[in-house]
PDB file of C-alpha atoms in Angstrom:
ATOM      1  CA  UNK A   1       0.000   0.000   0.000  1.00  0.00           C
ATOM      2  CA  UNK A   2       1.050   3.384  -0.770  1.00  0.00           C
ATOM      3  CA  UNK A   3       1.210   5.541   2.541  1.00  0.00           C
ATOM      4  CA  UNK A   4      -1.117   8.840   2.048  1.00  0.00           C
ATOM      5  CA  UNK A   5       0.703  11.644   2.810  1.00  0.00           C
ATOM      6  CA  UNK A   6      -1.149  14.135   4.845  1.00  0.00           C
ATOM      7  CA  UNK A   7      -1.368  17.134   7.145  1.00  0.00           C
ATOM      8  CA  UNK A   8      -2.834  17.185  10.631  1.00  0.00           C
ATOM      9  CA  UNK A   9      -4.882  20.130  12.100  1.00  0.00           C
ATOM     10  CA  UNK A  10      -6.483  20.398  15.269  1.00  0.00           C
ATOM     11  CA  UNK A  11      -8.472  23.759  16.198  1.00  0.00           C
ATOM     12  CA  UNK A  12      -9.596  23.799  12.361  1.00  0.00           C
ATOM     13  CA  UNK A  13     -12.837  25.300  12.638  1.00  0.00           C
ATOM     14  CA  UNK A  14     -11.567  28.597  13.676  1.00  0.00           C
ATOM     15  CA  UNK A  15      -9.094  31.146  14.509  1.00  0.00           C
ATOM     16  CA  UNK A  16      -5.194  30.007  13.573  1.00  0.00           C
ATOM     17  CA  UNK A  17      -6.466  26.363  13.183  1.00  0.00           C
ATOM     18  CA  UNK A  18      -8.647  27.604  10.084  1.00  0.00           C
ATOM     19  CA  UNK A  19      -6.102  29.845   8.612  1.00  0.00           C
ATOM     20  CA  UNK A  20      -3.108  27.253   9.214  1.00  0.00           C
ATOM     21  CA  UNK A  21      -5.740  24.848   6.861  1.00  0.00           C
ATOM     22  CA  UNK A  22      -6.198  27.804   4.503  1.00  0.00           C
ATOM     23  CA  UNK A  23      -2.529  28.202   4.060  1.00  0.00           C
ATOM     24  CA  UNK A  24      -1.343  24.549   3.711  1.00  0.00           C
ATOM     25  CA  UNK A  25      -3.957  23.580   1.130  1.00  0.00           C
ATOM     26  CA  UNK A  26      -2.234  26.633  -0.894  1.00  0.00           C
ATOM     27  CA  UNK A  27       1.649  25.656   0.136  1.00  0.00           C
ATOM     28  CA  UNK A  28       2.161  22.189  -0.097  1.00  0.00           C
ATOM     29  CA  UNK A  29       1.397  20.686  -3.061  1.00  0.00           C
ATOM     30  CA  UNK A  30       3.106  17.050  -2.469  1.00  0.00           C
ATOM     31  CA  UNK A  31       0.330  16.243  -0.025  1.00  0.00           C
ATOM     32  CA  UNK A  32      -2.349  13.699  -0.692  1.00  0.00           C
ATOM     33  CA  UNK A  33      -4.987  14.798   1.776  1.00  0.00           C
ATOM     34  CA  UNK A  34      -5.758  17.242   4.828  1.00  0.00           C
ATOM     35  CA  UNK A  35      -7.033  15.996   7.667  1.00  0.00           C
ATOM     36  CA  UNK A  36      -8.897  18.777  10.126  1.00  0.00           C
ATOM     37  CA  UNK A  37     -10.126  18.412  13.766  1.00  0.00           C
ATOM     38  CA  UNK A  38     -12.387  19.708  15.891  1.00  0.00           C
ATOM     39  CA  UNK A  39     -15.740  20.386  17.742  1.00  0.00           C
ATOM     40  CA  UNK A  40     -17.711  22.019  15.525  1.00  0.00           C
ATOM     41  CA  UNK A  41     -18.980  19.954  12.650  1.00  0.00           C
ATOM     42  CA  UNK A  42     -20.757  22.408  10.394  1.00  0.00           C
ATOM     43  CA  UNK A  43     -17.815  24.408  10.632  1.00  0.00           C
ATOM     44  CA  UNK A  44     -16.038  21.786   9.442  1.00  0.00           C
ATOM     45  CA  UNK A  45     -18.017  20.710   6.523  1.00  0.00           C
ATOM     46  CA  UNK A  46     -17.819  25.077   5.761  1.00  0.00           C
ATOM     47  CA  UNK A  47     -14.332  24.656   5.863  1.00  0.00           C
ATOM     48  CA  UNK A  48     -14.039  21.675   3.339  1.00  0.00           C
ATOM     49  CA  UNK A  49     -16.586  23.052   1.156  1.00  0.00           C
ATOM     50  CA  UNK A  50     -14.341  25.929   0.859  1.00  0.00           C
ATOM     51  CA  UNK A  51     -11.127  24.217  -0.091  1.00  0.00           C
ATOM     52  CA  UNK A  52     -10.395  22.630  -3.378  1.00  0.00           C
ATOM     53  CA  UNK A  53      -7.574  20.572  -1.229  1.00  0.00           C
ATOM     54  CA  UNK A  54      -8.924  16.622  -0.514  1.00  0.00           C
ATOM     55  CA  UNK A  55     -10.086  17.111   2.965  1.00  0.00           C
ATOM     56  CA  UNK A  56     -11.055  14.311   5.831  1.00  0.00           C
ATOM     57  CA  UNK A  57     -13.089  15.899   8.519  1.00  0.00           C
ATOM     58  CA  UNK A  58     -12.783  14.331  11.782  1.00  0.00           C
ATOM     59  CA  UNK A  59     -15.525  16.040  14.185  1.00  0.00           C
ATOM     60  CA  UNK A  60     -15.017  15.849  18.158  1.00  0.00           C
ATOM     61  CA  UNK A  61     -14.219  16.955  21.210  1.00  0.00           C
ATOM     62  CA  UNK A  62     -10.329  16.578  21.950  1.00  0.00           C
ATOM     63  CA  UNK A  63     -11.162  16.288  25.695  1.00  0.00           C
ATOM     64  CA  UNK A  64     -12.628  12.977  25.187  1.00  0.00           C
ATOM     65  CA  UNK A  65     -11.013   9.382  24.186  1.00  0.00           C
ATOM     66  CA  UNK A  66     -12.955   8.834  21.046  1.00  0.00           C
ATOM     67  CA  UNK A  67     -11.748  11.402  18.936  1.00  0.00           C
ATOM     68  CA  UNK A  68      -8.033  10.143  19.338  1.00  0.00           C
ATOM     69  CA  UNK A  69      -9.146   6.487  18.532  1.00  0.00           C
ATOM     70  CA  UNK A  70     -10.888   7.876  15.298  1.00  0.00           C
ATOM     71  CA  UNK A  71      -7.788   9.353  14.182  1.00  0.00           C
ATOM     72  CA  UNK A  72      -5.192   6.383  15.186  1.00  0.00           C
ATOM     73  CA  UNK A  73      -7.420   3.951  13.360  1.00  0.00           C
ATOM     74  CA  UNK A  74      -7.589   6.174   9.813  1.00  0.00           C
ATOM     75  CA  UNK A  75      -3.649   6.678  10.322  1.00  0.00           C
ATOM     76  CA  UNK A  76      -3.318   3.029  10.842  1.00  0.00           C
ATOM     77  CA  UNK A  77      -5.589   1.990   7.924  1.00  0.00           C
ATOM     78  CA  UNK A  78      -4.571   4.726   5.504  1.00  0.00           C
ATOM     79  CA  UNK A  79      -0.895   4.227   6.349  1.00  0.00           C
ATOM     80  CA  UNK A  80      -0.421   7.692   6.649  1.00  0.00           C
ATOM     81  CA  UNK A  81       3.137   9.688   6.315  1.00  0.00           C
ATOM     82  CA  UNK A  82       2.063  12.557   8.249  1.00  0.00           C
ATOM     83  CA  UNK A  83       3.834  15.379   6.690  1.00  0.00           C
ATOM     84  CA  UNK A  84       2.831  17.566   9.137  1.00  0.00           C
ATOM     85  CA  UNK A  85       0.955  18.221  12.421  1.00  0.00           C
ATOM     86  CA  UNK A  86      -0.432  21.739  13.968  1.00  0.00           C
ATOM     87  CA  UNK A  87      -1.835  21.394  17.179  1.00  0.00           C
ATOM     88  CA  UNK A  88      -4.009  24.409  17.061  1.00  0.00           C
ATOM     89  CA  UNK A  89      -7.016  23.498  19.181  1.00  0.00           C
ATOM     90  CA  UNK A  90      -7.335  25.382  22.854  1.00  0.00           C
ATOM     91  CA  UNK A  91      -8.645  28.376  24.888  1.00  0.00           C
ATOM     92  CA  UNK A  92      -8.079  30.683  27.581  1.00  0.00           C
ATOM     93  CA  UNK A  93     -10.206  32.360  30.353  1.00  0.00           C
ATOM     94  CA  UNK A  94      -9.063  35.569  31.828  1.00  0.00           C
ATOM     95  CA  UNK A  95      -9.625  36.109  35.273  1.00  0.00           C
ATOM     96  CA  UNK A  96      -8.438  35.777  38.821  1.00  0.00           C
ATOM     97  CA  UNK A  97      -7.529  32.556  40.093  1.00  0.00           C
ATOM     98  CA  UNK A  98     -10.050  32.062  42.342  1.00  0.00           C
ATOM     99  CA  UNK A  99     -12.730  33.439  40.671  1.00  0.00           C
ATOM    100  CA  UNK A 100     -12.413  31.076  37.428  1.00  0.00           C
ATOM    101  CA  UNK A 101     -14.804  27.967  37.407  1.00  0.00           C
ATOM    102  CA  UNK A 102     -12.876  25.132  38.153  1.00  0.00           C
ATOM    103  CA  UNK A 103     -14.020  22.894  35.147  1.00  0.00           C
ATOM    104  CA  UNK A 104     -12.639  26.366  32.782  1.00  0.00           C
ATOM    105  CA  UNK A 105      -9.009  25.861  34.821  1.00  0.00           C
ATOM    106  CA  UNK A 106      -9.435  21.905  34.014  1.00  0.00           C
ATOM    107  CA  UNK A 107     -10.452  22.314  30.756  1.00  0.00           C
ATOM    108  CA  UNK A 108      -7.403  24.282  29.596  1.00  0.00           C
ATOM    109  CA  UNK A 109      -5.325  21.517  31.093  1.00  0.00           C
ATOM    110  CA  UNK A 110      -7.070  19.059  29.271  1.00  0.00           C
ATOM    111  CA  UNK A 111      -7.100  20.884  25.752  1.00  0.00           C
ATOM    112  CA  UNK A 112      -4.403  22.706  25.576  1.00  0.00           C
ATOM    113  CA  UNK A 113      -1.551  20.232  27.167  1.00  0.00           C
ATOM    114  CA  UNK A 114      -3.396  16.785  27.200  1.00  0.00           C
ATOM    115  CA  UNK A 115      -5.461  16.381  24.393  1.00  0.00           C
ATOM    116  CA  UNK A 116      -1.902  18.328  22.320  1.00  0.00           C
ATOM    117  CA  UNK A 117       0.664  15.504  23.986  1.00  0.00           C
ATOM    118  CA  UNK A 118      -2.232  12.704  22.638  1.00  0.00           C
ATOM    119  CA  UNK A 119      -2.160  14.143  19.740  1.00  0.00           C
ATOM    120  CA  UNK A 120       1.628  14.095  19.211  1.00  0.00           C
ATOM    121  CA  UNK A 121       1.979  10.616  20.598  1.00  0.00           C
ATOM    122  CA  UNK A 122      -0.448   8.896  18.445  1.00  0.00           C
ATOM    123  CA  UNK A 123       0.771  10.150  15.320  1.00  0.00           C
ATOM    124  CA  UNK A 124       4.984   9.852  15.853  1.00  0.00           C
ATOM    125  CA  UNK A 125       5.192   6.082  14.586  1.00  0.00           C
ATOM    126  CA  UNK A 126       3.594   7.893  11.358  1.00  0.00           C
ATOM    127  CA  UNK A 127       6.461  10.574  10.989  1.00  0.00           C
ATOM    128  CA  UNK A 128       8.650  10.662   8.529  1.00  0.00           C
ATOM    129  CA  UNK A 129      12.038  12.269   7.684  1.00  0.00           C
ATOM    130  CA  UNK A 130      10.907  16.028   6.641  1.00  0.00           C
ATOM    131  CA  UNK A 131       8.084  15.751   8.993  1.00  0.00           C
ATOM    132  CA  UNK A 132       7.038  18.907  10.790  1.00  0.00           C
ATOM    133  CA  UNK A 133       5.152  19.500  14.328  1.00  0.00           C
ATOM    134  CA  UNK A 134       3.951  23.095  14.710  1.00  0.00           C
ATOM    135  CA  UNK A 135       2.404  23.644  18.569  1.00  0.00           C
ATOM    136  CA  UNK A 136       0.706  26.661  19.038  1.00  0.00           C
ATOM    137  CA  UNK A 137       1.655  28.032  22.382  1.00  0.00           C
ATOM    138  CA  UNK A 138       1.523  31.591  23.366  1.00  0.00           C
ATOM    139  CA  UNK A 139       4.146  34.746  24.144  1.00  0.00           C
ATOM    140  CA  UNK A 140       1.956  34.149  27.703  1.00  0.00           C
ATOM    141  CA  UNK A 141       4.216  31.111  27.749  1.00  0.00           C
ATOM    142  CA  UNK A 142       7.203  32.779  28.384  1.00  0.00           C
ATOM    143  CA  UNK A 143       6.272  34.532  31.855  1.00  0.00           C
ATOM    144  CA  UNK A 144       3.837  33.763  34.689  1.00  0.00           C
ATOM    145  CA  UNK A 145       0.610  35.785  34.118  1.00  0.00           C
ATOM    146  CA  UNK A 146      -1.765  36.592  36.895  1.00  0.00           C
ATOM    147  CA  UNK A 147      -4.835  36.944  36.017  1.00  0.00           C
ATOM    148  CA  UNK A 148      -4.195  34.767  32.975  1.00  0.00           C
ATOM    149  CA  UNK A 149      -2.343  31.545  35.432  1.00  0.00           C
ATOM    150  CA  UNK A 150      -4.366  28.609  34.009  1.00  0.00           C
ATOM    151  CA  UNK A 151      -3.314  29.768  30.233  1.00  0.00           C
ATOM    152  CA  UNK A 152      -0.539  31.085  30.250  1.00  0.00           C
ATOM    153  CA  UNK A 153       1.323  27.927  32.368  1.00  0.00           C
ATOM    154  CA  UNK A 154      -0.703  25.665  29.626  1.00  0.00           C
ATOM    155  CA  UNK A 155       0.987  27.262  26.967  1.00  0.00           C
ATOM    156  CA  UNK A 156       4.588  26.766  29.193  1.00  0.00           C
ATOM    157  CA  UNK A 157       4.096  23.651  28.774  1.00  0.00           C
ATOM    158  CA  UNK A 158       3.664  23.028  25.397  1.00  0.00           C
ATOM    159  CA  UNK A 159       6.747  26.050  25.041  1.00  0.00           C
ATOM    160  CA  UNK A 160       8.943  23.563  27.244  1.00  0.00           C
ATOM    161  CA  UNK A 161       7.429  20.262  25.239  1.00  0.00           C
ATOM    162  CA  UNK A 162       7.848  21.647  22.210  1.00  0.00           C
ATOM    163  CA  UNK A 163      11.690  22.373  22.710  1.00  0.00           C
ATOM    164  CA  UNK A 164      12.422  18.789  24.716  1.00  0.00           C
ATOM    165  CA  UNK A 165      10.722  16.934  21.515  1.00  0.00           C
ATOM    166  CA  UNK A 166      12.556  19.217  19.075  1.00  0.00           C
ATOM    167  CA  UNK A 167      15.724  17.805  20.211  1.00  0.00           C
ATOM    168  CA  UNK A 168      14.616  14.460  20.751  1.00  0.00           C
ATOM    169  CA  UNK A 169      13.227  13.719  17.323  1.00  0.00           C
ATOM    170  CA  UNK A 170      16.164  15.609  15.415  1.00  0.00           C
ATOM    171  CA  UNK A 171      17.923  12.158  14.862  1.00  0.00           C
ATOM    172  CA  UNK A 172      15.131  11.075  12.944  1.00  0.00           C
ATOM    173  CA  UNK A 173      14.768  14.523  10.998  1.00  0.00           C
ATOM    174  CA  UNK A 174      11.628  15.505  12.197  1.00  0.00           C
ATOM    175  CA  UNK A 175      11.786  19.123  13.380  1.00  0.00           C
ATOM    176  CA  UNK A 176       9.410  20.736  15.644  1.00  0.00           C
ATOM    177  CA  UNK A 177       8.465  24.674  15.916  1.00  0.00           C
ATOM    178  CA  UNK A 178       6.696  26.495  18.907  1.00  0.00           C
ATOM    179  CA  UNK A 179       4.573  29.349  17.577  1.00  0.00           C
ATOM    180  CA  UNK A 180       4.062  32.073  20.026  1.00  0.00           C
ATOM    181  CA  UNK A 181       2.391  35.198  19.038  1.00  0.00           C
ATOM    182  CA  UNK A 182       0.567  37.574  21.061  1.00  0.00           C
ATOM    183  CA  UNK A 183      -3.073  38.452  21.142  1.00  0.00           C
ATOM    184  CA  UNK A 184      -4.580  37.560  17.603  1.00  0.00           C
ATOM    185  CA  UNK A 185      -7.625  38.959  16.098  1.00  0.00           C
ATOM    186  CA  UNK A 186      -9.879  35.706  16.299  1.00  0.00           C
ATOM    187  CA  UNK A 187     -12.232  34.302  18.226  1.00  0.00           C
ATOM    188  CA  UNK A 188     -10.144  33.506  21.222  1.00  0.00           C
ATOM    189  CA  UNK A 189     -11.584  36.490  23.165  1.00  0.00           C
ATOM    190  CA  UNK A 190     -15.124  35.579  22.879  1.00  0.00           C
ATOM    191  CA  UNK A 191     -14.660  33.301  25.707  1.00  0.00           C
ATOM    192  CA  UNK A 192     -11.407  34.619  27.144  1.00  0.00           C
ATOM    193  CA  UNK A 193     -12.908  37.314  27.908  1.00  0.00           C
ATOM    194  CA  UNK A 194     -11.765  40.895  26.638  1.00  0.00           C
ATOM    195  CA  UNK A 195      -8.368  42.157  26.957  1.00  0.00           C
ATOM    196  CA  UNK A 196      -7.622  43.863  30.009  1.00  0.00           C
ATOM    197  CA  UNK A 197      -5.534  47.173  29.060  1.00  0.00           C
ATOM    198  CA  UNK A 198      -5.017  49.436  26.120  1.00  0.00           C
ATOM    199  CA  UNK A 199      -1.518  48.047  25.124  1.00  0.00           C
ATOM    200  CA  UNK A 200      -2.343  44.209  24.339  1.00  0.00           C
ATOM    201  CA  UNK A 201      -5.587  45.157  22.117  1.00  0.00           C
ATOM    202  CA  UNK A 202      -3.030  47.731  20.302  1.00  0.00           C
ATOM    203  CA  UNK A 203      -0.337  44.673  19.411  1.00  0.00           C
ATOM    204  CA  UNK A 204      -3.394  42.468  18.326  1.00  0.00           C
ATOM    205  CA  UNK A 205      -2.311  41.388  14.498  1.00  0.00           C
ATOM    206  CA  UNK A 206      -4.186  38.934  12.127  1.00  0.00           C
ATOM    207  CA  UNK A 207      -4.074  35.461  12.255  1.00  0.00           C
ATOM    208  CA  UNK A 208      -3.574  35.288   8.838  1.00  0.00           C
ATOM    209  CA  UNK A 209       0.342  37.067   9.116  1.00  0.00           C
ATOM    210  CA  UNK A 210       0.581  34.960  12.342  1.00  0.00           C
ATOM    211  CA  UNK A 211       0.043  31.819  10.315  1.00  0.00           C
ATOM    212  CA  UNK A 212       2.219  32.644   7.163  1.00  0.00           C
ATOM    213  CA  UNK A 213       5.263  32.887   9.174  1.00  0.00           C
ATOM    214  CA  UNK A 214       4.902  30.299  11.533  1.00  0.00           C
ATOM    215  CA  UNK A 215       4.846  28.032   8.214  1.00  0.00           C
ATOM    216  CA  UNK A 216       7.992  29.788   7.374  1.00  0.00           C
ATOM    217  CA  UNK A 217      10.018  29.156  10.279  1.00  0.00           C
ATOM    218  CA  UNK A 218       9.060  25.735  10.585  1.00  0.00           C
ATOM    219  CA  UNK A 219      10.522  24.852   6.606  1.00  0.00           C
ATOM    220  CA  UNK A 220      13.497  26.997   8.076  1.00  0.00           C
ATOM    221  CA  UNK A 221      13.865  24.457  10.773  1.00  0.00           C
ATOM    222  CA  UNK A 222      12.938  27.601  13.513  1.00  0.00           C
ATOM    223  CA  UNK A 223      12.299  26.144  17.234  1.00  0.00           C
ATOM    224  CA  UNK A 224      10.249  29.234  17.996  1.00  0.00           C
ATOM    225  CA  UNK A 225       8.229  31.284  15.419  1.00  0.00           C
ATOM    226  CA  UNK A 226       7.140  34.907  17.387  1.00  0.00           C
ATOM    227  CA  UNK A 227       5.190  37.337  15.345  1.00  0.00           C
ATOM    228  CA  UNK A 228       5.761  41.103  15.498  1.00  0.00           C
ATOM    229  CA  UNK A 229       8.061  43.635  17.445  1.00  0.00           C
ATOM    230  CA  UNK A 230       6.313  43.843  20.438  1.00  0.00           C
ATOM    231  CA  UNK A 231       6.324  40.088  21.068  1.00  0.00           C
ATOM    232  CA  UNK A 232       9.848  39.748  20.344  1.00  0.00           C
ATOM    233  CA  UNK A 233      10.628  42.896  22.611  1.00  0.00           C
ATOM    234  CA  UNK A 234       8.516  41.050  25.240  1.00  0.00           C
ATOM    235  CA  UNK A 235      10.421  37.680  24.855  1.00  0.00           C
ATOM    236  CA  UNK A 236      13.747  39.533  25.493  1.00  0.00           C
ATOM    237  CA  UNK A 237      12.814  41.229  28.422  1.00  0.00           C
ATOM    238  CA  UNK A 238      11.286  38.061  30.260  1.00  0.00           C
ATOM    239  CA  UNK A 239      14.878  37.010  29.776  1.00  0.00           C
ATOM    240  CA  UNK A 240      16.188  40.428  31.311  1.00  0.00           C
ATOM    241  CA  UNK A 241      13.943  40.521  34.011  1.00  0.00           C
ATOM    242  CA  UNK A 242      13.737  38.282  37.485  1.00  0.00           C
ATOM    243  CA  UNK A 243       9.925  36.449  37.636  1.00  0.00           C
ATOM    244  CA  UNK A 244       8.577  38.262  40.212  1.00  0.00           C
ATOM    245  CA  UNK A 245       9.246  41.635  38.636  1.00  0.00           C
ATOM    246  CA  UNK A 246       7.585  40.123  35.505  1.00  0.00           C
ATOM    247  CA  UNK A 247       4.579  38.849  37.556  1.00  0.00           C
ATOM    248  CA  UNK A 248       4.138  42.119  39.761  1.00  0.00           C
ATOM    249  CA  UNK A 249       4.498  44.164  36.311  1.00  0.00           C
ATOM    250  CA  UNK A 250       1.296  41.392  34.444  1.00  0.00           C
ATOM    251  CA  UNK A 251      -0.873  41.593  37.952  1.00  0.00           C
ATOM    252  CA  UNK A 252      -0.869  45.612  37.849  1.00  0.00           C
ATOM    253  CA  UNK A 253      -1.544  45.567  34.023  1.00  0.00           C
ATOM    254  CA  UNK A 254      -4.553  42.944  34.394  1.00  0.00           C
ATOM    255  CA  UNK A 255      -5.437  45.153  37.998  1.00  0.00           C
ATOM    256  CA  UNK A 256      -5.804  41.542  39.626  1.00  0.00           C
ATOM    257  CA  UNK A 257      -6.381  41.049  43.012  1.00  0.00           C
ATOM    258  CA  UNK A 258      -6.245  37.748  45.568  1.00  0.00           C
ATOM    259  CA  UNK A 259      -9.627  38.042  45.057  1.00  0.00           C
TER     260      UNK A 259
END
């Protein structure tokens, strides 16, 4: 059997995850098929309708088993060379601590690090040399946040996993990129919540710039892809800074309080 060569995209029916399917449909013209997750199935169907890319639609909720055992079976049947993965899917809520709901603080763990590490797993015996893994983490990964805690040490995570697996899978010339922009102009705010001060909704920038050079990086074998000025000024002074000068500088902005 001839393996079917194919890129992965969870988060597809919105925001980056949309645009990221947008873009590769256009890009990469050695791939067989696209294969797009997530919730929202109409979305989904709006989505393929809209490509003139071969595209598999897998519809369902990454914080439950099913989903993953949908996709391991087609990989496993299909053969797949997965050309490349984007882990797009995952939210944020902004708020204190205390004052979240407890199944919002879970569900970020589960979608944004769990369901992205299953996601990873089940499809690394289908890498191949060339392969690419883009992770969509945040410039919230590269600082505590108050007032954003839940999110922004999600997206730490997948920062630190990101760079661990980069290293471990360069043997086998698979190469890994952590995309980190700031606030993008999608849907993500709807149930974030709004942004807290003046300077993050002024270094908003489309998803679709966002997404164009995160594809870049990754064919220039980039472990992190940050869009814009601002985000790279920000990166370099988390690096500068001690923590708790960082944290004491984020609680002020976001006016959070113990609670």
């Amino acid at each position: 059997m001839i393996a079917v060569r194919i890129a992965i995209i969870t988060g597809a029916s919105s925001g980056m995850g949309r645009e990221f399917a947008c873009q590769i449909s256009r890009l990469y013209k050695n791939l067989d098929e696209l294969w797009v997750v997530a919730r929202r199935t109409e979305r989904l169907k709006e989505l393929q309708e809209q490509l003139t890319f071969p595209v598999r639609t897998f519809d369902g909720d990454l914080q439950r088993e099913y989903i993953f055992e949908r996709v391991e079976r087609e990989l496993d049947r299909h053969q797949a060379d997965v050309r490349m993965l984007v882990n797009a899917a995952g939210y944020g809520k902004m708020g204190c601590f205390a004052k979240v709901d407890i199944k919002e603080q879970s569900g970020m763990i589960d979608l944004n690090c769990k369901a992205l590490t299953k996601m990873i797993q089940i499809c690394l015996p289908y890498f191949s040399k060339g392969s690419r893994i883009l992770n969509v983490a945040s410039a919230a990964a590269f600082a505590p946040q108050p007032g954003f805690a839940v999110y922004a040490a999600s997206k730490s995570y997948v920062y630190s996993l990101s760079l661990a697996l980069r290293t471990e899978l360069k043997s086998r010339g698979i190469f890994v990129t952590a995309v980190c922009p700031g606030p993008v102009d999608t849907e993500f705010f709807e149930r974030s919540g709004s942004l807290p001060n003046s300077f993050k909704s002024s270094v908003k920038v489309s998803s679709k710039e966002v997404v164009k050079l995160a594809l870049m990086d990754s064919v220039r074998k980039k472990p992190v892809s940050v869009y814009g000025y601002a985000m790279k000024s920000a990166r370099g002074l988390t690096k500068l800074l001690p923590y708790t000068w960082i944290t004491d500088i984020m609680g002020a902005a976001n006016k959070i309080s113990e609670i």
